[in-house]
């Protein structure tokens, strides 16, 4: 089974803080993704990575950065958290197969920025 | 970019009822995926569809890949309380490379006892 672990289920931070969201996989998958989920907006792609030290912007990268120093770990960074970044953050890994890539998600981190 | 339109946005049903929801797109997809998200959890893959016209079942769930390749349908028969959650359709970004998936906004399924 594919296992994606997000380090925190709930986080509360203050405006202006630097926030790290961590995601770890237990297999040797290359593709990892960060989405945010907001009511009425569905899942929106923030950043993804094909391999170590590689990153690509998704649809809404503003206000975020990422780090992939090791293959198994993909970190999402909020340099200076703002209240509009209060959201559910979902990490996923991509598994190639018939018909293309499928995503497998972690349990999510609910971030509240006060 | 690609957009997936899901309907209905919400469904309030009685336990035991059948459920139908759909997903449409202005562009063609070669793969359709259906995910379910339980409250407080990440989405979980339910069904994957690979060919136009394909009909695939997973227990009480049945999904179909529309023949135009621009739509897909998910049906749940004899709903039970654990079916509550958000159902998302998804497809590969721009034709099937490794750039992740694009998702619909979801259908919230609420079951009234």
XYZ file of C-alpha atoms in Angstrom:
227
model
C 0.000 0.000 0.000
C 1.076 3.530 -0.731
C 1.654 5.531 2.440
C 1.836 9.321 2.565
C 2.400 10.879 5.980
C 1.786 14.515 6.821
C 3.479 15.492 10.044
C 0.641 17.490 11.594
C -3.144 17.107 11.416
C -3.820 20.546 12.887
C -1.680 23.663 13.128
C -2.424 27.106 14.508
C -0.011 29.884 13.574
C 0.098 33.651 13.812
C 0.230 36.100 10.931
C 3.804 36.656 9.805
C 5.166 33.366 11.135
C 7.194 31.059 8.927
C 5.395 27.744 8.599
C 6.709 24.383 7.461
C 4.375 21.593 6.384
C 6.091 18.258 6.011
C 5.178 15.296 3.857
C 6.945 11.947 3.796
C 6.433 8.900 1.588
C 7.629 5.382 2.319
C 8.201 4.320 -1.300
C 10.590 5.487 -3.992
C 8.119 7.630 -5.907
C 9.447 10.584 -7.824
C 6.404 12.826 -8.152
C 5.038 14.648 -5.128
C 2.392 17.353 -4.954
C 0.976 19.960 -2.601
C -2.680 21.003 -2.922
C -4.836 23.259 -0.817
C -8.532 22.652 -0.346
C -11.077 25.353 0.389
C -14.876 25.131 0.598
C -16.443 25.762 -2.773
C -13.089 25.834 -4.557
C -12.099 22.176 -4.518
C -8.439 21.150 -4.677
C -5.942 23.563 -6.166
C -2.356 22.687 -7.004
C 0.297 24.799 -5.296
C 3.606 23.144 -6.255
C 4.896 19.784 -7.378
C 8.237 18.083 -7.726
C 9.584 15.480 -10.145
C 12.704 14.617 -8.217
C 15.158 15.777 -5.594
C 15.856 19.504 -5.816
C 13.347 19.893 -8.641
C 10.154 21.903 -8.312
C 7.417 23.220 -10.553
C 4.771 25.841 -9.884
C 1.187 24.771 -9.888
C -1.878 26.965 -10.278
C -1.535 29.011 -7.071
C 2.137 29.210 -6.003
C 2.056 32.793 -4.714
C 2.986 33.035 -1.051
C 4.450 29.540 -0.960
C 7.753 27.817 -1.598
C 8.813 24.165 -1.445
C 11.866 22.107 -0.631
C 12.826 18.614 -1.786
C 16.246 17.763 -0.411
C 15.531 14.042 -0.138
C 13.366 11.926 -2.380
C 11.045 10.814 0.385
C 10.326 14.265 1.815
C 8.541 17.230 0.246
C 8.072 20.340 2.358
C 5.699 23.241 1.807
C 6.864 26.562 3.245
C 4.825 29.636 4.036
C 7.490 32.341 4.355
C 5.170 34.771 6.140
C 1.807 33.257 6.931
C -1.308 35.295 6.233
C -4.924 34.749 7.231
C -5.906 33.930 3.637
C -3.643 30.900 3.862
C -5.936 29.300 6.416
C -6.862 26.105 4.629
C -6.617 22.331 4.435
C -3.287 21.326 2.874
C -3.005 17.983 1.158
C 0.172 16.246 0.063
C 0.043 13.556 -2.615
C 2.370 11.252 -4.474
C 1.928 10.332 -8.096
C 2.006 6.703 -9.144
C 2.297 5.983 -12.847
C 0.208 3.215 -14.354
C -2.410 2.370 -16.930
C -3.967 5.509 -18.335
C -1.501 7.849 -16.695
C -0.759 8.975 -13.183
C -2.909 8.438 -10.109
C -2.529 10.441 -6.930
C -2.490 9.065 -3.417
C -3.048 11.550 -0.625
C -2.004 12.029 2.967
C -4.572 12.779 5.662
C -4.121 16.514 5.346
C -3.053 19.363 7.603
C -5.682 21.861 8.679
C -3.818 25.152 9.084
C -5.345 28.121 10.852
C -3.544 31.462 10.630
C -4.712 33.965 13.240
C -6.798 25.649 -18.278
C -8.864 22.538 -17.967
C -11.922 22.752 -15.765
C -14.135 20.028 -14.448
C -17.700 20.880 -13.521
C -19.366 18.629 -10.998
C -23.042 18.477 -10.214
C -24.860 18.578 -8.022
C -22.815 20.596 -5.552
C -24.673 18.976 -2.630
C -27.070 16.106 -2.183
C -29.335 15.467 0.791
C -30.733 11.975 0.616
C -32.331 9.320 2.783
C -30.440 6.194 3.724
C -31.153 3.464 1.200
C -31.618 5.788 -1.756
C -29.573 5.579 -4.927
C -27.255 8.473 -5.775
C -26.164 9.867 -9.134
C -23.617 12.569 -9.780
C -21.701 13.690 -12.822
C -18.687 15.560 -14.047
C -18.293 17.425 -17.323
C -15.444 19.129 -19.109
C -15.012 21.348 -22.141
C -11.957 19.335 -23.164
C -11.392 15.651 -23.779
C -9.962 13.420 -21.088
C -8.299 10.067 -21.668
C -8.686 8.995 -18.056
C -11.342 9.754 -15.471
C -10.813 9.191 -11.768
C -13.300 9.337 -8.914
C -12.172 10.057 -5.353
C -14.002 10.150 -2.040
C -12.986 12.291 0.913
C -14.215 11.421 4.381
C -14.504 14.298 6.845
C -11.062 15.269 8.153
C -9.198 12.937 5.803
C -7.460 13.076 2.429
C -9.205 11.914 -0.760
C -9.097 8.211 -1.537
C -9.249 6.781 -5.050
C -12.476 4.861 -5.699
C -12.586 4.099 -9.406
C -10.427 4.720 -12.481
C -11.778 4.742 -16.036
C -9.606 4.458 -19.139
C -11.809 4.031 -22.230
C -14.763 5.905 -23.647
C -17.966 4.026 -22.817
C -16.303 2.010 -20.067
C -18.493 1.025 -17.128
C -16.685 -0.003 -13.946
C -18.006 -1.085 -10.563
C -16.536 -1.124 -7.089
C -19.043 -2.673 -4.714
C -22.131 -0.445 -4.667
C -20.363 2.171 -6.762
C -20.551 2.274 -10.543
C -18.809 4.812 -12.747
C -19.006 5.410 -16.465
C -16.652 7.091 -18.909
C -18.840 9.120 -21.277
C -18.612 8.292 -24.968
C -17.764 11.892 -25.851
C -14.808 11.661 -23.413
C -15.973 14.935 -21.925
C -18.018 13.555 -19.079
C -18.239 10.861 -16.446
C -20.891 9.631 -14.050
C -20.809 8.052 -10.613
C -23.706 6.120 -9.136
C -24.053 4.755 -5.617
C -26.745 2.208 -4.970
C -28.576 1.716 -1.666
C -26.688 4.442 0.204
C -25.512 3.829 3.768
C -24.277 6.295 6.421
C -20.594 5.691 5.658
C -21.147 6.998 2.110
C -21.217 10.513 3.568
C -18.378 12.656 2.276
C -17.199 14.661 -0.688
C -16.865 12.977 -4.068
C -14.385 14.415 -6.560
C -13.878 13.672 -10.203
C -10.384 14.176 -11.588
C -8.422 13.862 -14.780
C -4.822 14.219 -15.898
C -3.591 17.741 -16.459
C -3.272 18.521 -20.170
C -3.519 15.064 -21.617
C -1.769 12.688 -19.311
C 1.728 13.698 -18.443
C 3.066 13.553 -14.919
C 1.844 16.988 -13.877
C -0.766 15.803 -11.440
C -4.525 15.905 -11.729
C -7.139 18.564 -12.147
C -10.123 18.167 -9.837
C -13.759 19.122 -9.869
C -15.071 21.118 -6.917
C -16.768 18.102 -5.444
C -20.236 16.818 -4.632
C -21.116 16.812 -0.926
C -23.208 13.791 -0.049
C -25.255 14.096 3.127
C -27.425 11.238 4.305
C -30.375 11.926 6.532
C -31.353 9.141 8.906
